[in-house]
PDB file of C-alpha atoms in Angstrom:
ATOM      1  CA  UNK A   1     -35.391   0.278  -7.425  1.00 47.00           C
ATOM      2  CA  UNK A   2     -38.690   0.770  -8.059  1.00 53.00           C
ATOM      3  CA  UNK A   3     -40.293   0.195 -11.682  1.00 59.00           C
ATOM      4  CA  UNK A   4     -40.221   3.692 -11.944  1.00 62.00           C
ATOM      5  CA  UNK A   5     -36.687   4.850 -11.453  1.00 70.00           C
ATOM      6  CA  UNK A   6     -35.128   1.814 -13.174  1.00 85.00           C
ATOM      7  CA  UNK A   7     -36.826   2.747 -16.741  1.00 88.00           C
ATOM      8  CA  UNK A   8     -35.859   5.748 -15.925  1.00 90.00           C
ATOM      9  CA  UNK A   9     -32.549   4.771 -15.452  1.00 93.00           C
ATOM     10  CA  UNK A  10     -33.020   2.643 -18.630  1.00 93.00           C
ATOM     11  CA  UNK A  11     -34.065   5.394 -20.704  1.00 92.00           C
ATOM     12  CA  UNK A  12     -31.356   7.688 -19.739  1.00 94.00           C
ATOM     13  CA  UNK A  13     -28.840   5.493 -20.712  1.00 96.00           C
ATOM     14  CA  UNK A  14     -30.092   4.457 -23.945  1.00 94.00           C
ATOM     15  CA  UNK A  15     -30.268   8.339 -24.701  1.00 93.00           C
ATOM     16  CA  UNK A  16     -27.462   9.064 -23.669  1.00 95.00           C
ATOM     17  CA  UNK A  17     -25.782   6.005 -25.821  1.00 94.00           C
ATOM     18  CA  UNK A  18     -26.707   8.284 -29.262  1.00 91.00           C
ATOM     19  CA  UNK A  19     -24.584  11.735 -27.814  1.00 92.00           C
ATOM     20  CA  UNK A  20     -23.645  13.240 -24.659  1.00 95.00           C
ATOM     21  CA  UNK A  21     -26.106  15.801 -23.958  1.00 94.00           C
ATOM     22  CA  UNK A  22     -26.189  18.420 -20.840  1.00 92.00           C
ATOM     23  CA  UNK A  23     -29.501  17.896 -17.988  1.00 90.00           C
ATOM     24  CA  UNK A  24     -31.763  20.012 -19.874  1.00 89.00           C
ATOM     25  CA  UNK A  25     -31.448  18.527 -23.075  1.00 91.00           C
ATOM     26  CA  UNK A  26     -31.878  15.253 -21.719  1.00 91.00           C
ATOM     27  CA  UNK A  27     -35.120  16.007 -19.331  1.00 88.00           C
ATOM     28  CA  UNK A  28     -36.391  17.697 -23.136  1.00 87.00           C
ATOM     29  CA  UNK A  29     -36.143  14.775 -24.987  1.00 88.00           C
ATOM     30  CA  UNK A  30     -37.543  12.394 -22.548  1.00 87.00           C
ATOM     31  CA  UNK A  31     -40.169  14.497 -22.293  1.00 84.00           C
ATOM     32  CA  UNK A  32     -41.198  14.805 -26.143  1.00 82.00           C
ATOM     33  CA  UNK A  33     -39.826  11.664 -26.987  1.00 76.00           C
ATOM     34  CA  UNK A  34     -40.681   9.106 -24.883  1.00 75.00           C
ATOM     35  CA  UNK A  35     -43.842   9.953 -23.520  1.00 66.00           C
ATOM     36  CA  UNK A  36     -44.413   7.869 -19.852  1.00 65.00           C
ATOM     37  CA  UNK A  37     -41.588  11.078 -19.004  1.00 69.00           C
ATOM     38  CA  UNK A  38     -43.754  14.128 -19.760  1.00 65.00           C
ATOM     39  CA  UNK A  39     -44.566  14.825 -15.740  1.00 65.00           C
ATOM     40  CA  UNK A  40     -41.145  14.354 -14.255  1.00 70.00           C
ATOM     41  CA  UNK A  41     -39.209  17.115 -13.311  1.00 71.00           C
ATOM     42  CA  UNK A  42     -35.158  17.928 -12.839  1.00 73.00           C
ATOM     43  CA  UNK A  43     -36.204  16.359  -8.503  1.00 80.00           C
ATOM     44  CA  UNK A  44     -36.422  13.418 -10.625  1.00 84.00           C
ATOM     45  CA  UNK A  45     -33.959  13.567 -13.225  1.00 89.00           C
ATOM     46  CA  UNK A  46     -31.248  15.093 -11.067  1.00 90.00           C
ATOM     47  CA  UNK A  47     -30.669  12.336  -8.723  1.00 92.00           C
ATOM     48  CA  UNK A  48     -31.043   9.610 -11.335  1.00 93.00           C
ATOM     49  CA  UNK A  49     -27.916  10.783 -12.851  1.00 94.00           C
ATOM     50  CA  UNK A  50     -26.016  10.781  -9.454  1.00 94.00           C
ATOM     51  CA  UNK A  51     -26.940   7.754  -9.222  1.00 95.00           C
ATOM     52  CA  UNK A  52     -25.455   6.331 -12.870  1.00 96.00           C
ATOM     53  CA  UNK A  53     -22.619   9.193 -12.030  1.00 96.00           C
ATOM     54  CA  UNK A  54     -21.991   7.158  -8.686  1.00 97.00           C
ATOM     55  CA  UNK A  55     -22.151   3.575 -10.365  1.00 96.00           C
ATOM     56  CA  UNK A  56     -19.791   4.920 -13.147  1.00 97.00           C
ATOM     57  CA  UNK A  57     -22.055   4.512 -15.730  1.00 97.00           C
ATOM     58  CA  UNK A  58     -21.401   8.419 -16.049  1.00 97.00           C
ATOM     59  CA  UNK A  59     -19.211  10.815 -16.452  1.00 96.00           C
ATOM     60  CA  UNK A  60     -19.963  14.612 -16.111  1.00 94.00           C
ATOM     61  CA  UNK A  61     -17.792  16.777 -17.950  1.00 91.00           C
ATOM     62  CA  UNK A  62     -17.344  20.656 -18.649  1.00 84.00           C
ATOM     63  CA  UNK A  63     -18.913  21.530 -21.592  1.00 73.00           C
ATOM     64  CA  UNK A  64     -17.264  21.543 -24.569  1.00 59.00           C
ATOM     65  CA  UNK A  65     -14.058  19.599 -22.159  1.00 50.00           C
ATOM     66  CA  UNK A  66     -12.411  16.668 -23.663  1.00 46.00           C
ATOM     67  CA  UNK A  67     -11.795  15.521 -19.458  1.00 47.00           C
ATOM     68  CA  UNK A  68     -13.695  14.253 -17.123  1.00 47.00           C
ATOM     69  CA  UNK A  69     -14.335  17.087 -14.274  1.00 49.00           C
ATOM     70  CA  UNK A  70     -14.361  15.819 -10.261  1.00 50.00           C
ATOM     71  CA  UNK A  71     -17.437  16.998  -9.330  1.00 47.00           C
ATOM     72  CA  UNK A  72     -15.376  18.939  -6.401  1.00 45.00           C
ATOM     73  CA  UNK A  73     -13.559  21.134  -8.518  1.00 47.00           C
ATOM     74  CA  UNK A  74     -16.318  22.868  -9.283  1.00 43.00           C
ATOM     75  CA  UNK A  75     -16.811  23.874  -5.856  1.00 48.00           C
ATOM     76  CA  UNK A  76     -17.594  27.417  -5.914  1.00 50.00           C
ATOM     77  CA  UNK A  77     -18.025  28.461  -9.120  1.00 52.00           C
ATOM     78  CA  UNK A  78     -20.808  27.621 -11.774  1.00 56.00           C
ATOM     79  CA  UNK A  79     -19.949  25.484 -15.004  1.00 64.00           C
ATOM     80  CA  UNK A  80     -22.290  23.636 -17.832  1.00 80.00           C
ATOM     81  CA  UNK A  81     -22.771  19.820 -17.420  1.00 91.00           C
ATOM     82  CA  UNK A  82     -22.579  16.959 -19.967  1.00 95.00           C
ATOM     83  CA  UNK A  83     -23.460  13.647 -19.225  1.00 96.00           C
ATOM     84  CA  UNK A  84     -21.398  11.205 -21.135  1.00 96.00           C
ATOM     85  CA  UNK A  85     -21.725   7.566 -21.174  1.00 96.00           C
ATOM     86  CA  UNK A  86     -18.876   5.265 -20.196  1.00 97.00           C
ATOM     87  CA  UNK A  87     -18.219   1.800 -21.130  1.00 97.00           C
ATOM     88  CA  UNK A  88     -19.192   0.420 -17.964  1.00 97.00           C
ATOM     89  CA  UNK A  89     -22.080   2.355 -18.560  1.00 97.00           C
ATOM     90  CA  UNK A  90     -22.964   1.059 -22.374  1.00 96.00           C
ATOM     91  CA  UNK A  91     -22.280  -2.695 -20.874  1.00 96.00           C
ATOM     92  CA  UNK A  92     -24.995  -1.391 -18.615  1.00 96.00           C
ATOM     93  CA  UNK A  93     -27.699  -0.729 -21.105  1.00 96.00           C
ATOM     94  CA  UNK A  94     -26.997  -3.735 -23.419  1.00 95.00           C
ATOM     95  CA  UNK A  95     -27.237  -5.748 -20.746  1.00 95.00           C
ATOM     96  CA  UNK A  96     -31.085  -3.864 -19.687  1.00 94.00           C
ATOM     97  CA  UNK A  97     -31.792  -3.770 -23.531  1.00 94.00           C
ATOM     98  CA  UNK A  98     -31.024  -8.181 -23.242  1.00 94.00           C
ATOM     99  CA  UNK A  99     -33.786  -8.009 -20.626  1.00 90.00           C
ATOM    100  CA  UNK A 100     -37.295  -9.662 -22.059  1.00 89.00           C
ATOM    101  CA  UNK A 101     -39.302 -10.314 -18.394  1.00 88.00           C
ATOM    102  CA  UNK A 102     -42.726  -9.168 -17.416  1.00 89.00           C
ATOM    103  CA  UNK A 103     -42.275  -5.384 -16.699  1.00 88.00           C
ATOM    104  CA  UNK A 104     -40.979  -5.074 -20.040  1.00 90.00           C
ATOM    105  CA  UNK A 105     -44.800  -5.743 -21.022  1.00 89.00           C
ATOM    106  CA  UNK A 106     -46.268  -3.437 -18.186  1.00 89.00           C
ATOM    107  CA  UNK A 107     -47.992  -0.042 -19.864  1.00 87.00           C
ATOM    108  CA  UNK A 108     -45.149   2.321 -18.284  1.00 81.00           C
ATOM    109  CA  UNK A 109     -42.170   0.016 -19.333  1.00 88.00           C
ATOM    110  CA  UNK A 110     -43.430  -0.824 -22.999  1.00 92.00           C
ATOM    111  CA  UNK A 111     -43.141   2.185 -24.653  1.00 89.00           C
ATOM    112  CA  UNK A 112     -39.779   3.189 -23.659  1.00 90.00           C
ATOM    113  CA  UNK A 113     -38.912  -0.064 -24.081  1.00 92.00           C
ATOM    114  CA  UNK A 114     -40.393   0.213 -28.185  1.00 93.00           C
ATOM    115  CA  UNK A 115     -38.486   3.427 -28.613  1.00 91.00           C
ATOM    116  CA  UNK A 116     -35.266   1.372 -28.525  1.00 93.00           C
ATOM    117  CA  UNK A 117     -36.023  -1.409 -30.452  1.00 93.00           C
ATOM    118  CA  UNK A 118     -33.708   0.279 -33.616  1.00 92.00           C
ATOM    119  CA  UNK A 119     -31.332  -1.576 -31.016  1.00 92.00           C
ATOM    120  CA  UNK A 120     -32.471  -4.637 -29.959  1.00 94.00           C
ATOM    121  CA  UNK A 121     -31.626  -7.961 -31.149  1.00 94.00           C
ATOM    122  CA  UNK A 122     -34.676  -9.452 -33.400  1.00 94.00           C
ATOM    123  CA  UNK A 123     -35.195 -12.309 -30.654  1.00 94.00           C
ATOM    124  CA  UNK A 124     -35.684 -10.292 -27.669  1.00 95.00           C
ATOM    125  CA  UNK A 125     -37.654  -7.827 -29.526  1.00 95.00           C
ATOM    126  CA  UNK A 126     -39.643 -11.138 -30.537  1.00 96.00           C
ATOM    127  CA  UNK A 127     -40.294 -12.285 -26.635  1.00 96.00           C
ATOM    128  CA  UNK A 128     -41.239  -8.628 -25.987  1.00 96.00           C
ATOM    129  CA  UNK A 129     -43.980  -8.023 -28.211  1.00 97.00           C
ATOM    130  CA  UNK A 130     -45.424 -11.369 -27.751  1.00 97.00           C
ATOM    131  CA  UNK A 131     -45.319 -10.958 -24.080  1.00 96.00           C
ATOM    132  CA  UNK A 132     -47.497  -7.383 -24.636  1.00 97.00           C
ATOM    133  CA  UNK A 133     -50.000  -8.933 -26.660  1.00 97.00           C
ATOM    134  CA  UNK A 134     -50.484 -12.146 -24.507  1.00 96.00           C
ATOM    135  CA  UNK A 135     -50.542  -9.363 -21.510  1.00 95.00           C
ATOM    136  CA  UNK A 136     -53.475  -6.993 -23.319  1.00 97.00           C
ATOM    137  CA  UNK A 137     -55.029 -10.291 -24.333  1.00 97.00           C
ATOM    138  CA  UNK A 138     -55.426 -11.251 -20.761  1.00 96.00           C
ATOM    139  CA  UNK A 139     -56.920  -7.853 -19.946  1.00 95.00           C
ATOM    140  CA  UNK A 140     -59.211  -8.128 -23.283  1.00 95.00           C
ATOM    141  CA  UNK A 141     -60.365 -11.067 -21.896  1.00 95.00           C
ATOM    142  CA  UNK A 142     -61.071 -10.220 -18.202  1.00 94.00           C
ATOM    143  CA  UNK A 143     -62.920  -6.982 -19.473  1.00 93.00           C
ATOM    144  CA  UNK A 144     -65.241  -8.737 -21.690  1.00 93.00           C
ATOM    145  CA  UNK A 145     -66.114 -10.847 -18.927  1.00 93.00           C
ATOM    146  CA  UNK A 146     -66.685  -8.482 -16.675  1.00 90.00           C
ATOM    147  CA  UNK A 147     -68.964  -6.123 -19.315  1.00 90.00           C
ATOM    148  CA  UNK A 148     -71.332  -9.447 -20.021  1.00 89.00           C
ATOM    149  CA  UNK A 149     -71.562  -9.147 -16.092  1.00 88.00           C
ATOM    150  CA  UNK A 150     -72.699  -6.452 -15.577  1.00 87.00           C
ATOM    151  CA  UNK A 151     -73.928  -4.258 -18.750  1.00 84.00           C
ATOM    152  CA  UNK A 152     -77.175  -4.467 -17.974  1.00 85.00           C
ATOM    153  CA  UNK A 153     -76.246  -2.846 -14.401  1.00 87.00           C
ATOM    154  CA  UNK A 154     -74.391   0.095 -16.574  1.00 87.00           C
ATOM    155  CA  UNK A 155     -76.052   3.501 -17.864  1.00 90.00           C
ATOM    156  CA  UNK A 156     -74.813   4.754 -21.823  1.00 90.00           C
ATOM    157  CA  UNK A 157     -72.125   6.276 -20.843  1.00 93.00           C
ATOM    158  CA  UNK A 158     -70.460   3.858 -18.731  1.00 91.00           C
ATOM    159  CA  UNK A 159     -71.082   1.174 -21.157  1.00 90.00           C
ATOM    160  CA  UNK A 160     -69.801   3.236 -24.077  1.00 92.00           C
ATOM    161  CA  UNK A 161     -66.736   3.952 -22.022  1.00 92.00           C
ATOM    162  CA  UNK A 162     -66.279   0.715 -21.298  1.00 91.00           C
ATOM    163  CA  UNK A 163     -66.933  -0.414 -24.919  1.00 92.00           C
ATOM    164  CA  UNK A 164     -64.383   2.037 -25.955  1.00 94.00           C
ATOM    165  CA  UNK A 165     -61.469   1.232 -23.178  1.00 93.00           C
ATOM    166  CA  UNK A 166     -62.241  -2.273 -25.462  1.00 95.00           C
ATOM    167  CA  UNK A 167     -61.588  -0.822 -28.350  1.00 96.00           C
ATOM    168  CA  UNK A 168     -58.306   0.694 -27.359  1.00 95.00           C
ATOM    169  CA  UNK A 169     -57.014  -2.723 -26.313  1.00 96.00           C
ATOM    170  CA  UNK A 170     -58.199  -4.470 -29.832  1.00 97.00           C
ATOM    171  CA  UNK A 171     -56.749  -1.780 -31.620  1.00 97.00           C
ATOM    172  CA  UNK A 172     -53.035  -2.385 -29.590  1.00 96.00           C
ATOM    173  CA  UNK A 173     -53.257  -6.565 -30.061  1.00 97.00           C
ATOM    174  CA  UNK A 174     -54.024  -5.601 -33.919  1.00 97.00           C
ATOM    175  CA  UNK A 175     -50.969  -3.633 -34.049  1.00 97.00           C
ATOM    176  CA  UNK A 176     -48.800  -5.370 -32.029  1.00 97.00           C
ATOM    177  CA  UNK A 177     -50.086  -8.898 -34.303  1.00 97.00           C
ATOM    178  CA  UNK A 178     -48.523  -6.866 -37.249  1.00 97.00           C
ATOM    179  CA  UNK A 179     -45.893  -5.852 -35.861  1.00 96.00           C
ATOM    180  CA  UNK A 180     -45.154  -9.899 -34.665  1.00 96.00           C
ATOM    181  CA  UNK A 181     -45.806 -11.086 -38.407  1.00 95.00           C
ATOM    182  CA  UNK A 182     -43.398  -8.065 -39.717  1.00 95.00           C
ATOM    183  CA  UNK A 183     -40.376  -9.892 -37.263  1.00 94.00           C
ATOM    184  CA  UNK A 184     -40.923 -13.254 -38.047  1.00 92.00           C
ATOM    185  CA  UNK A 185     -41.174 -12.554 -41.860  1.00 90.00           C
ATOM    186  CA  UNK A 186     -37.659 -10.391 -41.268  1.00 85.00           C
ATOM    187  CA  UNK A 187     -39.209  -7.184 -42.337  1.00 70.00           C
ATOM    188  CA  UNK A 188     -38.238  -5.890 -38.810  1.00 56.00           C
ATOM    189  CA  UNK A 189     -34.667  -5.652 -39.106  1.00 54.00           C
ATOM    190  CA  UNK A 190     -33.217  -2.701 -41.610  1.00 51.00           C
ATOM    191  CA  UNK A 191     -30.105  -2.532 -43.122  1.00 42.00           C
ATOM    192  CA  UNK A 192     -26.854  -1.046 -41.247  1.00 42.00           C
ATOM    193  CA  UNK A 193     -26.253   2.821 -41.950  1.00 46.00           C
ATOM    194  CA  UNK A 194     -23.535   4.191 -43.795  1.00 41.00           C
ATOM    195  CA  UNK A 195     -20.492   5.499 -42.147  1.00 39.00           C
ATOM    196  CA  UNK A 196     -21.457   9.082 -42.515  1.00 42.00           C
ATOM    197  CA  UNK A 197     -24.672   8.581 -41.508  1.00 47.00           C
ATOM    198  CA  UNK A 198     -24.034   7.157 -37.931  1.00 45.00           C
ATOM    199  CA  UNK A 199     -20.729  10.359 -37.865  1.00 42.00           C
ATOM    200  CA  UNK A 200     -24.532  12.757 -38.628  1.00 46.00           C
ATOM    201  CA  UNK A 201     -26.188  11.192 -36.280  1.00 49.00           C
ATOM    202  CA  UNK A 202     -23.790  12.067 -33.475  1.00 46.00           C
ATOM    203  CA  UNK A 203     -23.786  14.773 -34.448  1.00 46.00           C
ATOM    204  CA  UNK A 204     -27.923  16.035 -34.071  1.00 47.00           C
ATOM    205  CA  UNK A 205     -29.795  13.086 -35.449  1.00 45.00           C
ATOM    206  CA  UNK A 206     -32.090  11.870 -32.975  1.00 43.00           C
ATOM    207  CA  UNK A 207     -31.799   8.081 -33.319  1.00 41.00           C
ATOM    208  CA  UNK A 208     -35.172   7.802 -34.682  1.00 40.00           C
ATOM    209  CA  UNK A 209     -36.857   9.265 -32.131  1.00 43.00           C
ATOM    210  CA  UNK A 210     -38.641  12.400 -32.669  1.00 42.00           C
ATOM    211  CA  UNK A 211     -37.332  15.642 -32.582  1.00 44.00           C
ATOM    212  CA  UNK A 212     -38.977  18.791 -29.991  1.00 41.00           C
ATOM    213  CA  UNK A 213     -39.559  20.973 -32.748  1.00 41.00           C
ATOM    214  CA  UNK A 214     -41.001  23.984 -30.181  1.00 44.00           C
ATOM    215  CA  UNK A 215     -40.910  25.176 -26.317  1.00 44.00           C
ATOM    216  CA  UNK A 216     -38.850  27.910 -24.657  1.00 44.00           C
ATOM    217  CA  UNK A 217     -34.839  28.436 -25.215  1.00 45.00           C
ATOM    218  CA  UNK A 218     -33.261  26.303 -21.744  1.00 46.00           C
ATOM    219  CA  UNK A 219     -32.392  28.569 -18.735  1.00 50.00           C
ATOM    220  CA  UNK A 220     -29.086  29.363 -18.414  1.00 42.00           C
ATOM    221  CA  UNK A 221     -29.107  28.141 -14.966  1.00 43.00           C
ATOM    222  CA  UNK A 222     -29.818  24.872 -16.140  1.00 50.00           C
ATOM    223  CA  UNK A 223     -27.343  21.961 -15.673  1.00 54.00           C
ATOM    224  CA  UNK A 224     -24.581  23.834 -13.258  1.00 51.00           C
ATOM    225  CA  UNK A 225     -23.303  22.171 -10.705  1.00 47.00           C
ATOM    226  CA  UNK A 226     -22.334  25.527  -7.811  1.00 39.00           C
TER     227      UNK A 226
END
């Protein structure tokens, strides 16, 4: 499995853990809440969904139905499809959520992992944050060394671009330092929400991720099988 497909699997399982969704809604959440997926299409999402269904981590349901609907039963007619996480899918997401290796620190993965920190244990959060900081500190040192060696050969604009890149990395390191300090002090822990709030979240809250407030209405042809 490629890194790209691996983080997409993680994001899909994480969003569906909040509530079942149509493919259109799921793609919208991936685009607006998790910026790394802004450029991806249905041609990327649906093969991932089909693979998760085949693995038993998701089920496809007709909109409003309580029972899973076999794909074969939909042959020859159109039906709205909702994707729901199974018990095995929840276990798979928990397994991925506990992972804190180097992949979780990389540019493409870190933002997605961070978006689900509210569901991540404190020790895993700490390992991911410290790993990310270490990775950026290494990058910053290389950038400083490179700039010192090539400063005299760079024109003013290229030099300014190099400085801008360094400042961006320095800002993220400072941000990470603050997060790590907060985690160590125990301020990263939020008290459990009341059951009423949990029910509200299940009925429409985005679980702390930004809610999409614009854009066009769904195409009626989306999320159907023929």
